[in-house]
mmCIF file of C-alpha atoms in Angstrom:
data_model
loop_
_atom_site.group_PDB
_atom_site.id
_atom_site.type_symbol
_atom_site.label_atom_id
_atom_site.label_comp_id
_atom_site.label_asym_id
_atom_site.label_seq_id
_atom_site.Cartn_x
_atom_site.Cartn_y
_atom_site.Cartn_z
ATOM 1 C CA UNK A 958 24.091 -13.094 37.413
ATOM 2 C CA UNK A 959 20.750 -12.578 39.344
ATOM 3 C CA UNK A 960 17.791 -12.888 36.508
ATOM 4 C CA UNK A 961 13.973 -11.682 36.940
ATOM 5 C CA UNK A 962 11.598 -13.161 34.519
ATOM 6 C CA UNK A 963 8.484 -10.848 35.277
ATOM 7 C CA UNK A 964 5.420 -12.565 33.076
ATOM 8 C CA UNK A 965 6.921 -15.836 33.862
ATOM 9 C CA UNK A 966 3.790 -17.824 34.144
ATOM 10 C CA UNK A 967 2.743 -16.937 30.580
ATOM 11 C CA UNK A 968 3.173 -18.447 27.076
ATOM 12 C CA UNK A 969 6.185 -15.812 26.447
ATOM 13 C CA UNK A 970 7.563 -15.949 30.014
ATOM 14 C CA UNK A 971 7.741 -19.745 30.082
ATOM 15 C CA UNK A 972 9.477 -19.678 26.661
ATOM 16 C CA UNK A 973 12.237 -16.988 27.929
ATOM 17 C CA UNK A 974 12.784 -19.600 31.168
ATOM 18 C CA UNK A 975 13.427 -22.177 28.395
ATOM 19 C CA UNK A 976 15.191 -20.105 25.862
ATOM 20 C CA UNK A 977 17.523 -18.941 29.014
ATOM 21 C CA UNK A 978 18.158 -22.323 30.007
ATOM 22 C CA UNK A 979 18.813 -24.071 26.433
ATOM 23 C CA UNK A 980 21.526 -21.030 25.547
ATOM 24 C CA UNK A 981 23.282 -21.437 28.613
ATOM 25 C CA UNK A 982 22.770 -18.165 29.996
ATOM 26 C CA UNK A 983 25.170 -17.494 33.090
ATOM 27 C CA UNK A 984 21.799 -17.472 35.576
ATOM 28 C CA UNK A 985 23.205 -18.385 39.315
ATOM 29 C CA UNK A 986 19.589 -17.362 40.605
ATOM 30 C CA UNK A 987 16.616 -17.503 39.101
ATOM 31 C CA UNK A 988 13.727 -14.870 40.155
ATOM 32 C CA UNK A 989 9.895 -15.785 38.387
ATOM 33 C CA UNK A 990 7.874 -13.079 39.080
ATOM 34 C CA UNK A 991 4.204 -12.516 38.206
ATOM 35 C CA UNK A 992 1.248 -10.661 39.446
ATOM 36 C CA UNK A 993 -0.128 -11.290 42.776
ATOM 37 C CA UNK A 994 -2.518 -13.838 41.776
ATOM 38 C CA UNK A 995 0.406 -15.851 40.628
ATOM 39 C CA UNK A 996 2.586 -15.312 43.157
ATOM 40 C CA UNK A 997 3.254 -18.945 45.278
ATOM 41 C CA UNK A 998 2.813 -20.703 41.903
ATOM 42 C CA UNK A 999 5.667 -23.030 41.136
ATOM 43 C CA UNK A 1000 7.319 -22.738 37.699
ATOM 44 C CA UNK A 1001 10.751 -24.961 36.920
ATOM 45 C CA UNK A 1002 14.295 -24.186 35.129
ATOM 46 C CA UNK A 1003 16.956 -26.359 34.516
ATOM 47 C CA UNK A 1004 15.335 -29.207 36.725
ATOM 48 C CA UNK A 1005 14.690 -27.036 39.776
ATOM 49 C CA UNK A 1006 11.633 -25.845 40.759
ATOM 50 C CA UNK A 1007 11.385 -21.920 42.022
ATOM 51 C CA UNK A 1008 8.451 -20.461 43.405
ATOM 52 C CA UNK A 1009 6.760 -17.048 41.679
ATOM 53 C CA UNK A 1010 7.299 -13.974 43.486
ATOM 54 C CA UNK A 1011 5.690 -10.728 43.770
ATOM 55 C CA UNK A 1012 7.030 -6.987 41.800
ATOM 56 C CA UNK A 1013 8.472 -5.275 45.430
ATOM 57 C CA UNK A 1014 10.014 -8.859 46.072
ATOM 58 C CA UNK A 1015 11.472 -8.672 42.629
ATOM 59 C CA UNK A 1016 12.914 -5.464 43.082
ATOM 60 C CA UNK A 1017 13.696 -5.907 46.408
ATOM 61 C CA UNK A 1018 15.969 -8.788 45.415
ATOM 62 C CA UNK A 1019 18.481 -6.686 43.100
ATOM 63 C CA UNK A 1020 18.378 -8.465 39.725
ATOM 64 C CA UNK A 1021 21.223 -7.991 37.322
ATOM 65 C CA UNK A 1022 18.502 -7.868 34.543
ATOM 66 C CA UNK A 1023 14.590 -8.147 34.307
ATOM 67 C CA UNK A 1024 13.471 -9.105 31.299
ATOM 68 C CA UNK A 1025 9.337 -8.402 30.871
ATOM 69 C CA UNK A 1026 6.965 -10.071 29.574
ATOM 70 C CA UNK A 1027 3.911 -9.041 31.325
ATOM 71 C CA UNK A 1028 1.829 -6.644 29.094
ATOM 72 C CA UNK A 1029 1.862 -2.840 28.366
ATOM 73 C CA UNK A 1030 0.242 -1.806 30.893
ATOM 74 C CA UNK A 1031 2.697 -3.614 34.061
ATOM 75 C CA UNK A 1032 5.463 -2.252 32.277
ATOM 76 C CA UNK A 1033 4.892 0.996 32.396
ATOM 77 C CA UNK A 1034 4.021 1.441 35.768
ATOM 78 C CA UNK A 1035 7.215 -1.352 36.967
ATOM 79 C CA UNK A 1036 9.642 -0.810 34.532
ATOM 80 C CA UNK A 1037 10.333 2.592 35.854
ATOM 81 C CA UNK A 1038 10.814 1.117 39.308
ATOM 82 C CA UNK A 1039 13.325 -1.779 38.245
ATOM 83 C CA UNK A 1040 15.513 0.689 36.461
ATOM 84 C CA UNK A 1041 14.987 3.402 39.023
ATOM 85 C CA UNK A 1042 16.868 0.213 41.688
ATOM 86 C CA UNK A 1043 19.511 0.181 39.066
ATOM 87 C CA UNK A 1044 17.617 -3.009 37.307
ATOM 88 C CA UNK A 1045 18.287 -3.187 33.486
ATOM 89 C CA UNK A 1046 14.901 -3.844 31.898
ATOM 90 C CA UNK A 1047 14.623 -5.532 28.902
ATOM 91 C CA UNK A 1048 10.510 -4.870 27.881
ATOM 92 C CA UNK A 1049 8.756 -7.158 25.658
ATOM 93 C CA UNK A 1050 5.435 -5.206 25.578
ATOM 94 C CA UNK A 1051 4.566 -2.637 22.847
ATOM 95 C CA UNK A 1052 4.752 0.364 26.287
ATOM 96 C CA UNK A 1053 8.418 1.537 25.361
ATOM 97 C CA UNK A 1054 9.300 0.823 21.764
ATOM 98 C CA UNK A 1055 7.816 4.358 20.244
ATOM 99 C CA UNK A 1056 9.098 6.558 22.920
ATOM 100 C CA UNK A 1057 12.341 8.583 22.021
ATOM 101 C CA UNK A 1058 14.254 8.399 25.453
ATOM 102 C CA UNK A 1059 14.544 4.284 24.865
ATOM 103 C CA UNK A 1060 16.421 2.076 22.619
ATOM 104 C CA UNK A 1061 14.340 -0.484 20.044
ATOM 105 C CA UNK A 1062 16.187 -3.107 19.695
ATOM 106 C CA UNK A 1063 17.617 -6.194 17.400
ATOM 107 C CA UNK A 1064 20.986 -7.396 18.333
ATOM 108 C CA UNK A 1065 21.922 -8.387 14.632
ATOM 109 C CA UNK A 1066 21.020 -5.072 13.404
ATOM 110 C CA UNK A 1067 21.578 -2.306 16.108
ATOM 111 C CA UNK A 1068 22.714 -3.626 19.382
ATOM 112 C CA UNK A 1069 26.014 -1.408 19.381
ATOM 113 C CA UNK A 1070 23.323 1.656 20.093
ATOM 114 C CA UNK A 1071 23.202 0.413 23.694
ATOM 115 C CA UNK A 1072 25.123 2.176 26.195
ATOM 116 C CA UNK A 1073 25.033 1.349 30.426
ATOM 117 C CA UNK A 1074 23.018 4.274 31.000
ATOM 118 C CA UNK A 1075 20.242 2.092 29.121
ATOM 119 C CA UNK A 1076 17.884 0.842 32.164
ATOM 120 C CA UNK A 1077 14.962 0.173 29.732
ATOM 121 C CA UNK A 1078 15.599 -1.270 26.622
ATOM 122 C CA UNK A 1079 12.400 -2.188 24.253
ATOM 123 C CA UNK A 1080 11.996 -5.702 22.648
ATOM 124 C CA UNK A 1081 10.137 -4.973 18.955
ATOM 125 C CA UNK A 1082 6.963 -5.758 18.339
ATOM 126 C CA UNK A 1083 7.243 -10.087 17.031
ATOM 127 C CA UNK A 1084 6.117 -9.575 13.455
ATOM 128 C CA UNK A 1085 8.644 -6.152 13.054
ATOM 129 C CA UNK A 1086 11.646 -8.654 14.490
ATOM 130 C CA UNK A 1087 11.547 -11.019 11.856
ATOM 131 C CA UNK A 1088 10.877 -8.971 9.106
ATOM 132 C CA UNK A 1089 13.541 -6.249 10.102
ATOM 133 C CA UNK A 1090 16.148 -9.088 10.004
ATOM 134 C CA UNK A 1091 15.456 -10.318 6.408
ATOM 135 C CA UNK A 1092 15.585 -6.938 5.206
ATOM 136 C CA UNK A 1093 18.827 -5.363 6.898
ATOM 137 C CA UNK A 1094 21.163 -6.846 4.837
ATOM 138 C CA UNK A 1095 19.316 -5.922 1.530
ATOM 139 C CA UNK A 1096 18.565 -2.406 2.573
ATOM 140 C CA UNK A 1097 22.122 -2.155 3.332
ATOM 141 C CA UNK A 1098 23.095 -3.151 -0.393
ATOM 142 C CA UNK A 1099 20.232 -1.191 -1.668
ATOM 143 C CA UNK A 1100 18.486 0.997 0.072
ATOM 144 C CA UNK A 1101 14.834 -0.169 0.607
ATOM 145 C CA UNK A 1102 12.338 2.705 -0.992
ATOM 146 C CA UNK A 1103 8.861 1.159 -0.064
ATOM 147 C CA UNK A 1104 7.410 -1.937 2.050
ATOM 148 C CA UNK A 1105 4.040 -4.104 1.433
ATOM 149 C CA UNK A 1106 3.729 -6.595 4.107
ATOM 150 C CA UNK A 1107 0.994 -8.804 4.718
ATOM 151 C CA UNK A 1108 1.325 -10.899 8.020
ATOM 152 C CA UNK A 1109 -0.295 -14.628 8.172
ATOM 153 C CA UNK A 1110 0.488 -14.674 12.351
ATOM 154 C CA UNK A 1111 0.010 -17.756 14.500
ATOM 155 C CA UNK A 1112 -2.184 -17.890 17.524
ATOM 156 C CA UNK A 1113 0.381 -18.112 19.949
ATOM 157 C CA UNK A 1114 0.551 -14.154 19.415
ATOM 158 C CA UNK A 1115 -2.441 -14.463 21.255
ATOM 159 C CA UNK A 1116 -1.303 -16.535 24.393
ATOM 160 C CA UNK A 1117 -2.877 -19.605 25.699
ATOM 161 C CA UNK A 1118 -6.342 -18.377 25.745
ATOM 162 C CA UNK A 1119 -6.237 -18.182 21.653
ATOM 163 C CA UNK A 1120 -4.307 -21.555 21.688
ATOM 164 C CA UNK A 1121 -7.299 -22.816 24.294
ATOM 165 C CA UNK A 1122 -9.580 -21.420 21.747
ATOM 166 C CA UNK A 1123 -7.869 -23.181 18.663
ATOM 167 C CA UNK A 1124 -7.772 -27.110 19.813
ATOM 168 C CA UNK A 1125 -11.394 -26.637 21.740
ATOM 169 C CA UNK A 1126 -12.766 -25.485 18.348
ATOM 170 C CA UNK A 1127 -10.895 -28.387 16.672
ATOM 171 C CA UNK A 1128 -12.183 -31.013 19.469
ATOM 172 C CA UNK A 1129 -15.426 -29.809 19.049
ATOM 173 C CA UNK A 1130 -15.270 -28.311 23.000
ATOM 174 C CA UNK A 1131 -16.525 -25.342 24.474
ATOM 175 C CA UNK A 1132 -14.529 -22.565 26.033
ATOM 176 C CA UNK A 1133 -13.243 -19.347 26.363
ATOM 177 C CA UNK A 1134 -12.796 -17.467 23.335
ATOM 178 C CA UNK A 1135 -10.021 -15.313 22.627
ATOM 179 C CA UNK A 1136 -10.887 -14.015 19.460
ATOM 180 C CA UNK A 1137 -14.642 -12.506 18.614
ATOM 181 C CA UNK A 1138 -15.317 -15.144 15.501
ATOM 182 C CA UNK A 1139 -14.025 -18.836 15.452
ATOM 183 C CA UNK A 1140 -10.261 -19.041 14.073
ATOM 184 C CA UNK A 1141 -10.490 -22.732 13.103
ATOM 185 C CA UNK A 1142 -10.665 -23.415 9.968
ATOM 186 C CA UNK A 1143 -11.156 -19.240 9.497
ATOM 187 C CA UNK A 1144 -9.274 -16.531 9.114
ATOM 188 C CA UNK A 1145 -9.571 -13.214 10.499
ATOM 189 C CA UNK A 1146 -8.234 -9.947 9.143
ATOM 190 C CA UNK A 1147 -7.930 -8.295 12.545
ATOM 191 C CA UNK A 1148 -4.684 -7.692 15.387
ATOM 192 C CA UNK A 1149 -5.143 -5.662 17.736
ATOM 193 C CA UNK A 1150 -7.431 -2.702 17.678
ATOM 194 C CA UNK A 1151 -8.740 -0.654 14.894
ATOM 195 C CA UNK A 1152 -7.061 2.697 14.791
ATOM 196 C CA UNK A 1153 -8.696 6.307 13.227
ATOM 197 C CA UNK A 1154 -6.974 5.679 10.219
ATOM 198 C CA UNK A 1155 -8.404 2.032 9.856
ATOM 199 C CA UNK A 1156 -5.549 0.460 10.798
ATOM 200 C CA UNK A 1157 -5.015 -1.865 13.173
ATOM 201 C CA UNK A 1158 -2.079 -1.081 16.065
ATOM 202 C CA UNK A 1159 -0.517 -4.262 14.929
ATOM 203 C CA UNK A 1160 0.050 -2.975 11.778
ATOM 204 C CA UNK A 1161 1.116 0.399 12.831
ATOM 205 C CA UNK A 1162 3.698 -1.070 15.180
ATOM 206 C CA UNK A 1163 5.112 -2.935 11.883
ATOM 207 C CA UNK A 1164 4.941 0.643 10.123
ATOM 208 C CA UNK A 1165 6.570 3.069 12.966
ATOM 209 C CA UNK A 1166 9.044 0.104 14.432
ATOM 210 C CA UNK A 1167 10.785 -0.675 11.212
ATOM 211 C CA UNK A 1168 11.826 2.855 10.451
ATOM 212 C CA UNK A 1169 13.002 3.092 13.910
ATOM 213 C CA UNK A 1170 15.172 -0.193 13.910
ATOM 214 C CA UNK A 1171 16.351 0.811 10.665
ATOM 215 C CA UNK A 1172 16.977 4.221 11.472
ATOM 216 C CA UNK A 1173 15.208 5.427 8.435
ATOM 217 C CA UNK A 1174 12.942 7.585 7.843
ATOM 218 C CA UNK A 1175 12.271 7.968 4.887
ATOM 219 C CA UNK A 1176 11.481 3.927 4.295
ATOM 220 C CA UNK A 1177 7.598 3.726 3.367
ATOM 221 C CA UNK A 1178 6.013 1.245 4.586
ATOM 222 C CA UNK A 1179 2.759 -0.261 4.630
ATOM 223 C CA UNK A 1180 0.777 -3.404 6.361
ATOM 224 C CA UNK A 1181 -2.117 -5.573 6.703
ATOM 225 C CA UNK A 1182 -1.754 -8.000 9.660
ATOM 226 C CA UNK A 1183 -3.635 -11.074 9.705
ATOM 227 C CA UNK A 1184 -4.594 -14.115 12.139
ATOM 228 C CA UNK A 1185 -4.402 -17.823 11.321
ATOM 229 C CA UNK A 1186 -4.994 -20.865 12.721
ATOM 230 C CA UNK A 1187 -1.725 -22.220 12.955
ATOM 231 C CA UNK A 1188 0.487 -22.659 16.254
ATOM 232 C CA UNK A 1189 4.677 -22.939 15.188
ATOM 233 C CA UNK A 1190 5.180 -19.319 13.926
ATOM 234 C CA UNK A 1191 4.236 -16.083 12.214
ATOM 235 C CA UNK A 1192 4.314 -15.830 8.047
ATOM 236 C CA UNK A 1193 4.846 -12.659 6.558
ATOM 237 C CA UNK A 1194 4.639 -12.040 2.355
ATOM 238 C CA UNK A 1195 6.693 -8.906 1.733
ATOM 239 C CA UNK A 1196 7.353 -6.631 -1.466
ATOM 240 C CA UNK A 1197 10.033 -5.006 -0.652
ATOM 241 C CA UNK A 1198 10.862 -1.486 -3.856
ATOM 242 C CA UNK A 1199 14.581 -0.517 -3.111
ATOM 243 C CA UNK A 1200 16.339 2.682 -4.864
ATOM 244 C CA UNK A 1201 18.802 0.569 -6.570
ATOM 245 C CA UNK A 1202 18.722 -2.352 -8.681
ATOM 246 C CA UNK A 1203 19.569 -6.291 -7.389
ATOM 247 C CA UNK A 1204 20.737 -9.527 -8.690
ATOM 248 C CA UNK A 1205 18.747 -11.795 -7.320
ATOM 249 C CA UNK A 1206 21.373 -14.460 -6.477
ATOM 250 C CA UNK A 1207 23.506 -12.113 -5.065
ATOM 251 C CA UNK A 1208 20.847 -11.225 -2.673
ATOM 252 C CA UNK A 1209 20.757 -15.138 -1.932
ATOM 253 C CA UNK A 1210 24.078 -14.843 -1.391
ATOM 254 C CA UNK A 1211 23.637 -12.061 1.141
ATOM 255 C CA UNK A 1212 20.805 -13.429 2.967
ATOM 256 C CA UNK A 1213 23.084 -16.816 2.599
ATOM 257 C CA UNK A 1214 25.865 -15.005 4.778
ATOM 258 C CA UNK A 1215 23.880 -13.266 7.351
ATOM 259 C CA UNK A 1216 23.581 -13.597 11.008
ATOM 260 C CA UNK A 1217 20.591 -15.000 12.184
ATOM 261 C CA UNK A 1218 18.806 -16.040 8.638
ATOM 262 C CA UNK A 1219 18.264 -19.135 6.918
ATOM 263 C CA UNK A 1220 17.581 -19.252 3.306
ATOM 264 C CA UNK A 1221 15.268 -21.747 2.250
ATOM 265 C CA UNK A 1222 14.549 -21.252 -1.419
ATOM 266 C CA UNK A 1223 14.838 -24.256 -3.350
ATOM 267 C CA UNK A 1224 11.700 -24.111 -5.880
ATOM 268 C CA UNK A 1225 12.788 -27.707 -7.263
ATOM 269 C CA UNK A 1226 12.419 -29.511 -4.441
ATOM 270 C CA UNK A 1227 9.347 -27.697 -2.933
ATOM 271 C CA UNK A 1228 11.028 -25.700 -0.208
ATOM 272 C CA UNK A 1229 10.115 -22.964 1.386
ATOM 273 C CA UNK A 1230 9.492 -21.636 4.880
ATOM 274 C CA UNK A 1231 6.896 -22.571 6.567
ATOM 275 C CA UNK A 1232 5.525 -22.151 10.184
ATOM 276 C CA UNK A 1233 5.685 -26.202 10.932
ATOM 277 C CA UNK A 1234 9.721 -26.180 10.129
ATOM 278 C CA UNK A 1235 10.260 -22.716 12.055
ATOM 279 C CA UNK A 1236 8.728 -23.981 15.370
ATOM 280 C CA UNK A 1237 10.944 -23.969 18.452
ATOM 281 C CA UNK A 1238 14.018 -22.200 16.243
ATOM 282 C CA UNK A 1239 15.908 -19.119 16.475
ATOM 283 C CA UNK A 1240 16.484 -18.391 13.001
ATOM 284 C CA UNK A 1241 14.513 -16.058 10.365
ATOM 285 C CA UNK A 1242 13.464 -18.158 7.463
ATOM 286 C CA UNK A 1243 13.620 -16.471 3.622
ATOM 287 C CA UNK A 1244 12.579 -18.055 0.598
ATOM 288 C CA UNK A 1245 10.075 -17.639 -2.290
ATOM 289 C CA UNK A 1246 12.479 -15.212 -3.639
ATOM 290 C CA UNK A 1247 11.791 -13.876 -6.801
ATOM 291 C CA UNK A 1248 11.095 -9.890 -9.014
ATOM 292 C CA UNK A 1249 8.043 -8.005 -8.615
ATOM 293 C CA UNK A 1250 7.565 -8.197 -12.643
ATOM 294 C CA UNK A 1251 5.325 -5.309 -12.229
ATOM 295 C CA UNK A 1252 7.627 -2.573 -11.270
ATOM 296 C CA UNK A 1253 11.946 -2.037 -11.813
ATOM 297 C CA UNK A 1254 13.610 -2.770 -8.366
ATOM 298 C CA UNK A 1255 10.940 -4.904 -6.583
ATOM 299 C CA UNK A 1256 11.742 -8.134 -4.788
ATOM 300 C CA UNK A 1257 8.851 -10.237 -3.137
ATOM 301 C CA UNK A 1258 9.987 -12.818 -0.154
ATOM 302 C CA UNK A 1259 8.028 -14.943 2.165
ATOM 303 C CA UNK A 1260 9.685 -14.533 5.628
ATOM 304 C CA UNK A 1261 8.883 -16.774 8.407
ATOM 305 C CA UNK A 1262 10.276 -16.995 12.197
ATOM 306 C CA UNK A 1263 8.943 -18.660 15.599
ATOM 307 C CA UNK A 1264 7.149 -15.445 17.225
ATOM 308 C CA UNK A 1265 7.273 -16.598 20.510
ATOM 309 C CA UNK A 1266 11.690 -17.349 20.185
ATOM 310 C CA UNK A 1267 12.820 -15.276 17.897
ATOM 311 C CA UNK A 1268 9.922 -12.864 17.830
ATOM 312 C CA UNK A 1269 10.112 -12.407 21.442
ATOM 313 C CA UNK A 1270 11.720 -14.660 24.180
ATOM 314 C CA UNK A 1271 15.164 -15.171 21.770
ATOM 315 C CA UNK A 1272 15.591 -11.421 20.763
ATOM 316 C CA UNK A 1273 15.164 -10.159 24.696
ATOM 317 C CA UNK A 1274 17.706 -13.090 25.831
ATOM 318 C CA UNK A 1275 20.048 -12.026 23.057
ATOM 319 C CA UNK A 1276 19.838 -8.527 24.170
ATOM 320 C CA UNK A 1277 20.975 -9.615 27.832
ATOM 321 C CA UNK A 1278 23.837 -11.851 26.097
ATOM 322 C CA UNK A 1279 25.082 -9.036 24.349
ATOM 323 C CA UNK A 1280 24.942 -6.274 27.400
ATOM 324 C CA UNK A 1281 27.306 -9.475 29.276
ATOM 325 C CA UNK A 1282 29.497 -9.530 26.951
ATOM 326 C CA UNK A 1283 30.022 -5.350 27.445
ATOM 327 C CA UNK A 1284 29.698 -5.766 30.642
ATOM 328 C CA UNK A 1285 26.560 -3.716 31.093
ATOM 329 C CA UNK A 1286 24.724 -5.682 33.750
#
C-alpha cells in the first residue's frame, strides 16, 4: 500500500502522517509530497525520516491513494492528474465538495456511496464534519426541518501562521499576522471571505455541504462562523427544529450508541465539551443537551470535535480505511 501525502509539510499534512501512523494504516511506502519550495525537506513517520518530493515525482511513483491537503487551488489543477494515473484522491480542500460528478464524504454517515470508479473523493469542509455526525442519527429518528449554527472555530483552521499569530500576540512578539485584527484575547466574526449575500464561504460551505452529506434537500439551514483564540478544536452551538417530536433521553440514548460520538452531558458535575478535552481525539463531542422552550420540536446542543483529526486528517484516513477494506485501492 503505496501512500502520497501531498500538503505534507503543513499543519493538516503533518497531522494525516501522524493520524496514519497511530491507526496503523497498512503504509509499506511512504510518499510526502509538497510544492517545489518544499521539495528536499525532510519530514518523519513511524521513526523514519523520508524526504519531500515533487507532484510529477508523486505521480510518477504510482500511489495506491493520495490523500490532499494542499489548498483549493493545487487540487484542482493535480487532482485531475493523480486520478487520471489511476491514483485515488482523497481532497481535503473546499475545490471538489460542491461539484456533482464527486462524492462528499463521512464514513459514519455515507461511505457505502463510494464505488471504484471514484478517483476523487471530497473530504467536507472541518466545521460541516463534526456537525453532520451529531446530527445523523437524530435526523434519522426525526427528520431535521431547520438548522442555526453558530461556529466558535480554533485557530488551527488557520494553519501555523494564525497559530504563529496567537502565542506572538500572547508573548508580546511581533510577527506575521494571519488574521487582519489581533485574535488574542478578541474575537472575530469573520471565515473566509464575504460573499454577495453577506455571508461568509465558511458559512456557506456549512449551508450547501450538510444537505449534500445528508442527502437532503429540503433541510434549512443557516450559519454564522466565528474565530477564537483557542488551539485544541472547533465549538459549534446548534438549534437543530426537526418535523417530529423527541424525548430527550432517548436522543441521549441515540447519540449514546452511535459511531464516532461521545456524549458528554452531565450538568451535575459540570461537564460538557470543550475544545481543551477534544484535542488530539477522533471523536465528536455532544452535550449541553436540552429543548428550545421557544418553539415545539427544537433541540439545542453544543458539539465539539478536533478540526484538524476528525475535522480533517481522521475523516480522509477513514475514507482510505474504508476503500481497503472494499478493496478499492
Amino acid at each position: 500500500m503505496k501512500v502520497a501525502v501531498v500538503g505534507a509539510t503543513g499543519l493538516v499534512g503533518t497531522k494525516m502522517m501522524q493520524v496514519l501512523a497511530e491507526r496503523n494504516f497498512p503504509v509499506t511506502e511512504l510518499l510526502p509530497v509538497a510544492s517545489e519550495k518544499s521539495v528536499g525537506k525532510e519530514v518523519t513517520f513511524k521513526g523514519k525520516t523520508y524526504k519531500v518530493i515533487g507532484m510529477q515525482d508523486a505521480i510518477d511513483a504510482k500511489p495506491n491513494v493520495a490523500i490532499f491537503s494542499a489548498g483549493g487551488n493545487t487540487s484542482l489543477e493535480w487532482a485531475p492528474k493523480f486520478a487520471a494515473a489511476g491514483i485515488t484522491v482523497i481532497d481535503n480542500s473546499s475545490a471538489w465538495r460542491m461539484d456533482t460528478t464527486k462524492k462528499l464524504v463521512v464514513p459514519e454517515i455515507n461511505a457505502s456511496v463510494l464505488t471504484p470508479e471514484d478517483k476523487i473523493i471530497a473530504n467536507p469542509n472541518c466545521s460541516t464534519i463534526q456537525m453532520v455526525v451529531a446530527l445523523n442519527p437524530l435526523h434519522s429518528k426525526y427528520k431535521i426541518r431547520r438548522l442555526v449554527v453558530s461556529t466558535y472555530q480554533s485557530v488551527t483552521g488557520t494553519g501555523k501562521k494564525a497559530v504563529d499569530q496567537l502565542m506572538n500576540e500572547r508573548n508580546k512578539v511581533e510577527g506575521d499576522k494571519a488574521y487582519p485584527y489581533p485574535i488574542d484575547l478578541n474575537v472575530i466574526p469573520q471565515i473566509d471571505v464575504f460573499l454577495e449575500n453577506g455571508y461568509t464561504k465558511e458559512e456557506m460551505k456549512m449551508v450547501n455541504e450538510t444537505k449534500k452529506i445528508l442527502q437532503d434537500d429540503s433541510i434549512r439551514v443557516t450559519a454564522t462562523a466565528v474565530r477564537i483564540p483557542v488551539m485544541g478544536g472547533h465549538s459549534e452551538s446548534v438549534n437543530v427544529e426537526f418535523e417530529n417530536d423527541f424525548d430527550l433521553d432517548e436522543v441521549k440514548e441515540i447519540l449514546s450508541n452511535s459511531s464516532g460520538i461521545i456524549l458528554q452531558d452531565n450538568l451535575k458535575d459540570l461537564i460538557y465539551p470543550m475544545p481543551l478535552w477534544a484535542h488530539e481525539k477522533d471523536e465528536v463531542f455532544v452535550g449541553r443537551l436540552r429543548r428550545d422552550e421557544t418553539q415545539e420540536n427544537t433541540l439545542n446542543m453544543w458539539i465539539v470535535s478536533d478540526n484538524l483529526r476528525k475535522g480533517a486528517a481522521t475523516n480522509a484516513v477513514q475514507i482510505a480505511e474504508y476503500l481497503a477494506s472494499k478493496n478499492m485501492l
